[in-house]
Coordinates of C-alpha atoms (C1' of nucleotides) in Angstrom, one line a residue:
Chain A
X1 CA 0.0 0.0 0.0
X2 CA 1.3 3.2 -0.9
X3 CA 0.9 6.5 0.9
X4 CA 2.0 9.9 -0.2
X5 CA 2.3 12.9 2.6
X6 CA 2.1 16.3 2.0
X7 CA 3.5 18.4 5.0
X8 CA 5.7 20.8 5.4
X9 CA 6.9 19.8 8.9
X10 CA 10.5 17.8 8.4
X11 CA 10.1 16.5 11.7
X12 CA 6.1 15.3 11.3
X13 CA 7.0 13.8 7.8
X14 CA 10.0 11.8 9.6
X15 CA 8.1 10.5 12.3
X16 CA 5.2 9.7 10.3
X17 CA 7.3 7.7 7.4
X18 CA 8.7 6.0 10.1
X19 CA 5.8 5.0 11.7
X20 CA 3.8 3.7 8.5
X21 CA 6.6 1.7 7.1
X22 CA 7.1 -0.5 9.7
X23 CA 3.5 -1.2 9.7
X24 CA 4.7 -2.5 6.1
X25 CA 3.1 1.0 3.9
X26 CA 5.5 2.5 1.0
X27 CA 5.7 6.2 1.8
X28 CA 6.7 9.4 -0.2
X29 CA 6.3 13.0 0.8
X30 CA 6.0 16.3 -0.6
X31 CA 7.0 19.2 1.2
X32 CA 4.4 21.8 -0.6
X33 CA 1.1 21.5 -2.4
X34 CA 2.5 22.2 -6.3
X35 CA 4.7 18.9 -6.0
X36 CA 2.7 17.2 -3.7
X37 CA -0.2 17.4 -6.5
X38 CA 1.9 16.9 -9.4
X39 CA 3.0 13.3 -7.8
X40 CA -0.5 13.0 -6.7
X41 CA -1.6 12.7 -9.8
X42 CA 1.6 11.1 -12.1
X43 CA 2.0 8.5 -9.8
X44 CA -0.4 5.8 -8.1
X45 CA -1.2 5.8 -4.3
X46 CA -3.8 4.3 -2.3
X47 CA -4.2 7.2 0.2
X48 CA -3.3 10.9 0.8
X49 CA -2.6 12.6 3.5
X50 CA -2.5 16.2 3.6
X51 CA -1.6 19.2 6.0
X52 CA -4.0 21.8 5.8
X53 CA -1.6 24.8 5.6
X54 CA 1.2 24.2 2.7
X55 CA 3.7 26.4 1.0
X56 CA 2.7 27.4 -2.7
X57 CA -1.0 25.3 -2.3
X58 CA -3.3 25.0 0.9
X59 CA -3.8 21.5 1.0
X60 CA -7.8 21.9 0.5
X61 CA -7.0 23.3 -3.1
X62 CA -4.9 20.3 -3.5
X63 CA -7.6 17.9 -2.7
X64 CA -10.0 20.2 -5.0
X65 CA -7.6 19.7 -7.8
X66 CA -7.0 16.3 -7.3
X67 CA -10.9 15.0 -7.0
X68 CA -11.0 16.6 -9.9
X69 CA -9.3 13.8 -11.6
X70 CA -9.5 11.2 -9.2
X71 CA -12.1 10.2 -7.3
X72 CA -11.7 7.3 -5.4
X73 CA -8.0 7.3 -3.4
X74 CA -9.3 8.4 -0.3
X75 CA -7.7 11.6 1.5
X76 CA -7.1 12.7 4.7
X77 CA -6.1 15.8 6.5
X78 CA -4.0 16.4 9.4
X79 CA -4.8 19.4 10.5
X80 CA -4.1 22.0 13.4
X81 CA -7.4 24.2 12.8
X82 CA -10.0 23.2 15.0
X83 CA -13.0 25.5 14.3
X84 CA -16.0 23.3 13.3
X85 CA -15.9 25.8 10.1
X86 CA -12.4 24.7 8.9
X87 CA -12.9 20.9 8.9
X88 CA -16.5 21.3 7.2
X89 CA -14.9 23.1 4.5
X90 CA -11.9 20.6 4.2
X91 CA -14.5 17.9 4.2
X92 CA -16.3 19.3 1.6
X93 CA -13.1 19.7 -0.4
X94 CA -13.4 15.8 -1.5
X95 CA -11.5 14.9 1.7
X96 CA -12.9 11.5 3.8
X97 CA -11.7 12.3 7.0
X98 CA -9.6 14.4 9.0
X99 CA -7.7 13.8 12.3
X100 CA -6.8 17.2 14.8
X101 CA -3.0 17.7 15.4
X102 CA -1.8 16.8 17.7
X103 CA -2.8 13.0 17.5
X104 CA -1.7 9.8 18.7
X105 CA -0.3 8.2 16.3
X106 CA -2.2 4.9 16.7
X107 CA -5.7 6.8 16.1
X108 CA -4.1 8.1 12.8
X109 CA -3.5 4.3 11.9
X110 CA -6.9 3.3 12.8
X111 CA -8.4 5.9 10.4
X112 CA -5.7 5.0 7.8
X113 CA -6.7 2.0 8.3
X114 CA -10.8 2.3 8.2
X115 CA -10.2 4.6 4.8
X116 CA -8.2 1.7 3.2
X117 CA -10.7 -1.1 4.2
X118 CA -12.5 -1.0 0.7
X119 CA -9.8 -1.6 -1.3
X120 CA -8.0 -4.1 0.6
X121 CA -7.2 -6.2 -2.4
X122 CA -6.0 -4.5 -5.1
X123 CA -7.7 -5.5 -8.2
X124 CA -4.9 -4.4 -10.9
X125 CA -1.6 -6.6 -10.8
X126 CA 1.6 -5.8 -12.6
X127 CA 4.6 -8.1 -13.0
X128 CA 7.4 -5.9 -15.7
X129 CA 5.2 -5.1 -18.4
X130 CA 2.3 -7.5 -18.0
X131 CA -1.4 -5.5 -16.2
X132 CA -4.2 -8.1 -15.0
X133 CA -7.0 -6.5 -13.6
X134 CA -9.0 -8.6 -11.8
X135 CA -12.0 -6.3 -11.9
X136 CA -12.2 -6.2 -16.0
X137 CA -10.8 -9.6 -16.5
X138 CA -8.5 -7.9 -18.6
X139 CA -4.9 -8.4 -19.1
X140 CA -2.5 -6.3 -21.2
X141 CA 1.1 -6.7 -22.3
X142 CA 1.8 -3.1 -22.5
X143 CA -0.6 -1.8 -24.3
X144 CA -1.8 -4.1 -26.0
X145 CA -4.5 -6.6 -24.9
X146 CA -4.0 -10.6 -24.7
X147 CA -7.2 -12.9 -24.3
X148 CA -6.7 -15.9 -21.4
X149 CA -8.9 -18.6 -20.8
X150 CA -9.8 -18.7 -17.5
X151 CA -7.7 -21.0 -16.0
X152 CA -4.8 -19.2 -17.1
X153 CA -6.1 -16.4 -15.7
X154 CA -6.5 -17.2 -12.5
X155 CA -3.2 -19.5 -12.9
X156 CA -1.4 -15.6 -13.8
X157 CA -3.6 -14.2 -10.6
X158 CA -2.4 -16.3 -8.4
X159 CA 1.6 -15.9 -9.1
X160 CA 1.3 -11.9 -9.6
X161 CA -0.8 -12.2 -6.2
X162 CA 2.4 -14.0 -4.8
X163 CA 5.0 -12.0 -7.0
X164 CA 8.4 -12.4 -5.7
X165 CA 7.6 -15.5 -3.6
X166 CA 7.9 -19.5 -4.7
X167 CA 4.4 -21.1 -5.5
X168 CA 5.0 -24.7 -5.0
X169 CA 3.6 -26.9 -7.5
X170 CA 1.1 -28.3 -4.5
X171 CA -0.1 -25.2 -3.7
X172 CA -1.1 -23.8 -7.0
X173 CA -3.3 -27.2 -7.7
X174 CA -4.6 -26.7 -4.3
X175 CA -6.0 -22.7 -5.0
X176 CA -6.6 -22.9 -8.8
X177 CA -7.4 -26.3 -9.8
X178 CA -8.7 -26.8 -6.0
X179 CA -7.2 -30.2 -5.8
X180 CA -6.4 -31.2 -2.6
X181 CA -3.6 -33.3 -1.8
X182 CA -4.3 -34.9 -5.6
X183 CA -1.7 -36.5 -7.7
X184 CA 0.5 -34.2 -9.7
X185 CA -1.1 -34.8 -13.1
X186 CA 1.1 -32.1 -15.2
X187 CA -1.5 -29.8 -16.2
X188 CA 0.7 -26.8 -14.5
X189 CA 3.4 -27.3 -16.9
X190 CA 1.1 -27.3 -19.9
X191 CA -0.6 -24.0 -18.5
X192 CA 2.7 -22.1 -17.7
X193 CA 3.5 -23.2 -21.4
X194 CA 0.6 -21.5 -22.7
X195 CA 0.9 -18.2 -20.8
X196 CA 4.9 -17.5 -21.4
X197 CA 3.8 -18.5 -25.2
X198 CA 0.7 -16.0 -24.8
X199 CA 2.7 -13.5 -23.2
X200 CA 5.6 -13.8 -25.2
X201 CA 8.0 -14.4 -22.9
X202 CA 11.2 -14.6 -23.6
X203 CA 13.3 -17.5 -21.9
X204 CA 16.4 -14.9 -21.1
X205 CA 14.7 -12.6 -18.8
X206 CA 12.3 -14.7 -17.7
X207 CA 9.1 -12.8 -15.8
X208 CA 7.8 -16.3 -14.5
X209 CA 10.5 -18.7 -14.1
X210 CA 10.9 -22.0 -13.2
X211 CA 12.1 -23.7 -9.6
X212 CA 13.1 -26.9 -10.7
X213 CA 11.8 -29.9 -7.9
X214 CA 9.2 -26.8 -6.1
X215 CA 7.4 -24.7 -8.8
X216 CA 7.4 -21.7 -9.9
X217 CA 8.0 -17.6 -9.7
X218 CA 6.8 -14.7 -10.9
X219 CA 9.6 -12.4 -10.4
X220 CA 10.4 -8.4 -11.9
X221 CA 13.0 -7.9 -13.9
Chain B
X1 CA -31.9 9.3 3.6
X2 CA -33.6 6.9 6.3
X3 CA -31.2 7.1 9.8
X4 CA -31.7 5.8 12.5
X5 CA -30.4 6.9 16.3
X6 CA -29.9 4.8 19.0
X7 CA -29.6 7.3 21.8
X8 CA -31.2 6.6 25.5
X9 CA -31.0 10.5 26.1
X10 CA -34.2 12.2 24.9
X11 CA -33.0 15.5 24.8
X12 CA -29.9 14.9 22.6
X13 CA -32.5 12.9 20.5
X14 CA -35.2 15.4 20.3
X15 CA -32.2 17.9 19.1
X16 CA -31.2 15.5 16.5
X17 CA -34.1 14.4 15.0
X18 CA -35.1 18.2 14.4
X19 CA -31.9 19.4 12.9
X20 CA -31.6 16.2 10.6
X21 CA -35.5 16.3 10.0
X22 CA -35.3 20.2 8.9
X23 CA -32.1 18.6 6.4
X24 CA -34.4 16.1 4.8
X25 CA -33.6 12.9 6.6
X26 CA -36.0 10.4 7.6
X27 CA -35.2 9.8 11.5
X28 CA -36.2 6.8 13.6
X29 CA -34.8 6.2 16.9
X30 CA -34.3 3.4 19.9
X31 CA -33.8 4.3 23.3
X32 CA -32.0 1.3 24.1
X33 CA -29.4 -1.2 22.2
X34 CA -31.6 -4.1 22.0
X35 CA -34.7 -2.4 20.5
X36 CA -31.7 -0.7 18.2
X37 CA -30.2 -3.7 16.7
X38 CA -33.6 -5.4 16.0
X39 CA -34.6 -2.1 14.2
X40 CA -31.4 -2.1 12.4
X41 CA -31.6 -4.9 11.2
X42 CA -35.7 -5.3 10.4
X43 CA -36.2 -2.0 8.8
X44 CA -33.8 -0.5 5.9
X45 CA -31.4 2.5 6.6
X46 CA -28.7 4.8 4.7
X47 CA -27.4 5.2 8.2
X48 CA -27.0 4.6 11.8
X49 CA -26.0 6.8 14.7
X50 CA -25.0 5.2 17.5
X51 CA -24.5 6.5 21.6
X52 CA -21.7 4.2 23.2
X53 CA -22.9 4.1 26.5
X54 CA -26.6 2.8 26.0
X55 CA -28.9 0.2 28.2
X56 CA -29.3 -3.6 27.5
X57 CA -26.3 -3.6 24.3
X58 CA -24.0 -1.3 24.2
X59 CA -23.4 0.7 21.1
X60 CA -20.3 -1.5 20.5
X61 CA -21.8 -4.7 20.8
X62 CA -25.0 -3.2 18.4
X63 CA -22.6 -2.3 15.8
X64 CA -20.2 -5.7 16.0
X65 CA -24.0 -7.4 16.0
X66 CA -25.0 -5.5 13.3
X67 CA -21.9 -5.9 11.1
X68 CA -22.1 -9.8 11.1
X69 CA -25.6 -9.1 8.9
X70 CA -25.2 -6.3 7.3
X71 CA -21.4 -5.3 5.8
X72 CA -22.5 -2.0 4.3
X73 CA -24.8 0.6 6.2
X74 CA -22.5 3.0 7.7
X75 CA -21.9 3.6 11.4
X76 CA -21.2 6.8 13.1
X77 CA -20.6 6.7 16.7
X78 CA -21.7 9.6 18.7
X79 CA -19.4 9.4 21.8
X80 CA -18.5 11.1 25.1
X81 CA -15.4 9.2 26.0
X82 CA -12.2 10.0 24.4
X83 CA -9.5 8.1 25.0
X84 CA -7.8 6.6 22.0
X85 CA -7.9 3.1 22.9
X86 CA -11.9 3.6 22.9
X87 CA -12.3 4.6 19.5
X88 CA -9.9 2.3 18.0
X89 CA -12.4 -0.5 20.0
X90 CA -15.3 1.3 17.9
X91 CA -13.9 1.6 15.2
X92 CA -12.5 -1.8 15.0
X93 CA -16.4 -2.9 16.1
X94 CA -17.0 -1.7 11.7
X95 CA -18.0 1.9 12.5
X96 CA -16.9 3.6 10.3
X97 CA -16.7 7.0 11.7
X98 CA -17.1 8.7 15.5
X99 CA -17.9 12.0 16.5
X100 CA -17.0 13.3 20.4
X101 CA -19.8 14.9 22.6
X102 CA -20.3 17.3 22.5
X103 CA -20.4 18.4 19.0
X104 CA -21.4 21.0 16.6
X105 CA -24.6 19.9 14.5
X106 CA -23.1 21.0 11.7
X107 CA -19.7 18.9 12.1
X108 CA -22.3 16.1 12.8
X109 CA -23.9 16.5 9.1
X110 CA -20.9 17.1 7.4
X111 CA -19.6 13.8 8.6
X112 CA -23.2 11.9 7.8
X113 CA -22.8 13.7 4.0
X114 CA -19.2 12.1 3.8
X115 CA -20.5 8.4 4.9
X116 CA -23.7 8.8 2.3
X117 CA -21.5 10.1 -0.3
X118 CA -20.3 6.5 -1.0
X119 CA -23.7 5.4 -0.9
X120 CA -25.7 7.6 -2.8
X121 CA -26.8 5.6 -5.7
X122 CA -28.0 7.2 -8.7
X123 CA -31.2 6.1 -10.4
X124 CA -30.6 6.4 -14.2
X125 CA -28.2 4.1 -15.4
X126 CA -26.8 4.1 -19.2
X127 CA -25.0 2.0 -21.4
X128 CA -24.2 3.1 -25.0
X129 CA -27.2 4.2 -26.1
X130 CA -29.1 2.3 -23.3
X131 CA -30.8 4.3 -20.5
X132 CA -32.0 2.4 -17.4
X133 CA -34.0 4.5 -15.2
X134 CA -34.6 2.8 -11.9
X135 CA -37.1 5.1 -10.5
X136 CA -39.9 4.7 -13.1
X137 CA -38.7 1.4 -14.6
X138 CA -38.4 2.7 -17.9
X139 CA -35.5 1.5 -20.2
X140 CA -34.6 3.1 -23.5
X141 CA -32.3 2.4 -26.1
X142 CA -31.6 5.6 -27.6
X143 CA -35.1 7.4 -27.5
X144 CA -37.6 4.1 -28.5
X145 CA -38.6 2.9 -25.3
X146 CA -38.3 -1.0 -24.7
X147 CA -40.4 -3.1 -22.4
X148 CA -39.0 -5.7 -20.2
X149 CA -39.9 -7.8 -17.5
X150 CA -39.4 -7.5 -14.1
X151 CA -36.2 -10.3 -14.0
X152 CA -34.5 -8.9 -17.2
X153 CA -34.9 -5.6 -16.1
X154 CA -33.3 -6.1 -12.4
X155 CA -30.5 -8.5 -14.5
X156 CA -29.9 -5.2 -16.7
X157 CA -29.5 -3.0 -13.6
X158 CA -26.9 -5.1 -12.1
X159 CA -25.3 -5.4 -15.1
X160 CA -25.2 -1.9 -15.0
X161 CA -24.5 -1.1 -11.5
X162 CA -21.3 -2.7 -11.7
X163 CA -20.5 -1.5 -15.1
X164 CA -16.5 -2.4 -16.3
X165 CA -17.0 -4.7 -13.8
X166 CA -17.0 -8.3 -14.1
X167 CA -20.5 -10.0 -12.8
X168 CA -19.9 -13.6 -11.9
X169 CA -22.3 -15.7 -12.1
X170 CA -22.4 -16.6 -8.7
X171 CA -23.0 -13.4 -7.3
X172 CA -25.9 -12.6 -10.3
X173 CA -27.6 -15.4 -8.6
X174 CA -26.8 -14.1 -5.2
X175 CA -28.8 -10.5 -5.7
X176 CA -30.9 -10.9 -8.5
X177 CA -32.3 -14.2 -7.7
X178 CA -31.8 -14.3 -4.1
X179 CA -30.0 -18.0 -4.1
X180 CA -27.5 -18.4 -2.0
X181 CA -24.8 -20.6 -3.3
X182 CA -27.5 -22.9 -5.1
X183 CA -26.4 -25.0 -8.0
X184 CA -26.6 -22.5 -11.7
X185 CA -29.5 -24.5 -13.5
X186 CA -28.8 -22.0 -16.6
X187 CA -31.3 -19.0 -15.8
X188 CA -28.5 -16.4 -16.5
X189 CA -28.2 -17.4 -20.3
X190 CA -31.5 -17.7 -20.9
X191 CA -32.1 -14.0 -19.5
X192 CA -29.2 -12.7 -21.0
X193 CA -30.5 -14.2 -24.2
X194 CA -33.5 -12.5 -23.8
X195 CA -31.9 -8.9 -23.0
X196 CA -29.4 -9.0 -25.7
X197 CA -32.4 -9.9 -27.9
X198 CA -34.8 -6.8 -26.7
X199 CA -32.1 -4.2 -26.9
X200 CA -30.7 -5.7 -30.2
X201 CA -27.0 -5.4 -29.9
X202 CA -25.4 -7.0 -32.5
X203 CA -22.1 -9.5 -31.4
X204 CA -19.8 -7.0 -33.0
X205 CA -20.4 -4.2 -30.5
X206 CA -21.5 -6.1 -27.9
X207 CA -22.7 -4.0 -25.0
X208 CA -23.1 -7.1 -22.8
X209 CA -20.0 -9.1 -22.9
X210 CA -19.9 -13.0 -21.5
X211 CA -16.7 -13.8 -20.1
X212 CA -15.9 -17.3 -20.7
X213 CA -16.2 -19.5 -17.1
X214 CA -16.5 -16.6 -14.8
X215 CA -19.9 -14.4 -16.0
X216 CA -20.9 -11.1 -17.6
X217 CA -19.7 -7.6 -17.8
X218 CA -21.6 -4.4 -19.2
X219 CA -19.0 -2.7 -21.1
X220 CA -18.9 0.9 -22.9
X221 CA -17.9 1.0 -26.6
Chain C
dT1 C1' -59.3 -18.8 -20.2
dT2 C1' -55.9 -16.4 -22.2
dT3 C1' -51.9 -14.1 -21.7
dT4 C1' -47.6 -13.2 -19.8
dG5 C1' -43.5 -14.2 -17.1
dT6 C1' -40.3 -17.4 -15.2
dT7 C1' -37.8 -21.6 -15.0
dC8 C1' -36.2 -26.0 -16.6
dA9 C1' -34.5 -29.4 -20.1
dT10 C1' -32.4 -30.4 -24.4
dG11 C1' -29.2 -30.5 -28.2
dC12 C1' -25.6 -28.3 -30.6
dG13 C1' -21.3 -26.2 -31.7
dT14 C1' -17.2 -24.7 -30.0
dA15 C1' -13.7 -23.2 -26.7
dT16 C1' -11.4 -25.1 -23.0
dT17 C1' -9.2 -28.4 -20.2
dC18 C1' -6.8 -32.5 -19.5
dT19 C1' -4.1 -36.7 -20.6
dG20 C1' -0.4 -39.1 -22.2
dA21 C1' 3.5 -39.6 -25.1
dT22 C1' 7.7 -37.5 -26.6
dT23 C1' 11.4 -34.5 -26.5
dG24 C1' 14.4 -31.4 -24.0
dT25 C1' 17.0 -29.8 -19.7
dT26 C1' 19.2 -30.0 -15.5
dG27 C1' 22.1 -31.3 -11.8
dA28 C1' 24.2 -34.8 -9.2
dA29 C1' 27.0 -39.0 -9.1
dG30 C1' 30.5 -41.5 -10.9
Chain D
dC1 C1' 33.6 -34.6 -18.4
dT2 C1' 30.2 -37.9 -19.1
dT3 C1' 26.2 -40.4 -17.8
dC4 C1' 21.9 -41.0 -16.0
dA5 C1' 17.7 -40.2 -13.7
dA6 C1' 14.5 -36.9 -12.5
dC7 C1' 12.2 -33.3 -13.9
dA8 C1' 10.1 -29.9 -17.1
dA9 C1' 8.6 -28.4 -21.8
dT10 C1' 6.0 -29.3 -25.7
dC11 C1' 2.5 -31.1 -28.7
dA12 C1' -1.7 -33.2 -30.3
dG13 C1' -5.8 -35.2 -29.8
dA14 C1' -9.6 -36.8 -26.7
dA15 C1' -12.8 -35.6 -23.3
dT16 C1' -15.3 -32.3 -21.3
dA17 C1' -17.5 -28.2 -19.9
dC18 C1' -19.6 -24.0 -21.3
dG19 C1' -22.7 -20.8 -23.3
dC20 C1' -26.3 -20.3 -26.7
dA21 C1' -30.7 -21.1 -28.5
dT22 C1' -35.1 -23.0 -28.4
dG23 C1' -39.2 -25.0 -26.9
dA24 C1' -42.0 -26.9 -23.3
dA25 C1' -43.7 -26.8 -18.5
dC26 C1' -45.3 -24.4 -15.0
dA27 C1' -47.0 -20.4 -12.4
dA28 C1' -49.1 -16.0 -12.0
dA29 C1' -51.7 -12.4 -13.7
dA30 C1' -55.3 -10.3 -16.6

DNA sequence: TTTTGTTCATGCGTATTCTGATTGTTGAAG
DNA sequence: CTTCAACAATCAGAATACGCATGAACAAAA
């Protein structure tokens, strides 16, 4: 999950990336509201959160600007302002919660955590140039589109869902063919075939490679 | 909007009801947590407002009650403690949202605006040249009016409520035909069949896609 | 009754999935 | 370095499942 700060505060934006990546978040920061937008919208996150007084743009013109485009990442401020005024007006900026400086840092987590509840599983998967979205049933090799049966699909789903970790031969029967315990029949070889020949992949740089005696990988780069 | 408050305090009651009455909501309320839950969950609303000190059930309990039935009403807790560890507990219970007594009416509505934002559900629906209008049952394609039945016509609006989205077959059955995880004796197609039929779309452009072992998905363009 | 709506059953064509045989690769033992 | 066995890749065809279309059965309404 992947948060972006905007807040002016060295010392709050230190304590706070500290504090969310050890509960396992990717953090960036933005010091004023110009490049904390700009990132905003270039690159993805899953949640905003925003000081209400920035350099250059008040962090309620950045949320503006940035429903604007987007609707659905959820934002929320961290403000010092406390008139029932302010906070009405931030939430009417697009924002979906707000949290009073000071806070404990725990509360903030909570919230982050309420905020991010709907889109717990992500529903687009990457591995190097290769999108799956789960939600279309679409799946792109940069920009163009390839067409999966189903099984390979949900054979692709389930190594981009475990990207970077083994997927042992058992395991895969188990959660896509649903096989439990069954005999190793070979039909996971034959599938893999048929994606890295659907996908083109090349055997050099190999996206999904192959753990001889365990299974298999999906793996960048 | 239907809300209901759970409040044993008739004068904070009274207060609310009027303020959110004069805003357009339909109030209900429950004195105590028991008659609260069974209201919840009996009678449909956009909303619930709960105390968290309240006689019989607690508003904690209502709301960790409530949220084994019912996944998406949303809470707000109206509370007079504040200590951190206490709203995490609520919040953690599935509100999702708590205001501290006392509190400024107007923070209070901003806050019930942000929950019922998510919910707000609009009641024309389009697809192409399709127009679905939920309200008077009318569905159009283009400006000729078409008639369907009661079936195709709730098939069409789920189609369309999760447009771009895939519909599996599973969960078709689940809301439009109420069956919960019963066998797929072939109902789908035969509607389908029927709706690609009344709004004529030809396979080329195909409005209404089938996705090959998983379901359905309305699709633009 | 007649009409309309909903569901079930059937057959058909086709895409998908699986099996099994064959070929290719890998790594350890000699 | 060679050999061998275990494992993986590949292919083609058989078996199967899926979705479509249709008509009949049943129920509900007019």
């Amino acid at each position: 999950m992947r948060i972006l700060i905007v807040e002016d505060e060295a010392g709050i934006v230190s304590f706070l990336k500290q504090g969310l990546e050890e509960e396992g978040f990717v953090v960036e920061s933005a010091s004023d509201g110009q490049t904390g937008l700009q990132l905003a919208l270039t690159e993805h996150y899953d949640l905003l959160l925003l000081d209400w007084m920035l350099p250059k743009l008040s962090g309620i013109e950045l949320c503006r600007s940035f429903r604007e485009q987007e609707s659905h990442t959820p934002v929320i401020f961290l403000t010092a302002k406390d008139t029932v005024q302010d906070t009405i007006t931030g939430l009417k900026s697009g924002a979906n919660d707000y949290i009073k400086k000071p806070f404990h840092f725990e509360e903030l987590l909570e919230r982050i955590r309420v905020q991010l509840r709907s889109s717990e599983t992500p529903h687009v998967l990457t591995l190097g140039p290769i999108t799956v979205n789960t939600e279309t049933h679409e799946v792109q090799i940069g920009i163009t589109p390839v067409s999966l049966t189903h099984k390979e699909f949900q054979l692709l789903e389930y190594l981009l869902r475990h990207k970077g970790k083994v997927c042992k031969r058992h395991h895969i029967l188990d959660s896509v063919w649903g096989m439990d315990g069954n005999a190793d029949s070979g039909v996971i070889d034959v599938y893999i075939n048929a994606l890295r020949k659907k996908l083109n992949l090349q055997r050099e740089e190999d996206y999904i490679q192959t753990i001889r005696g365990v299974g298999y990988i999906a793996r960048e780069k």
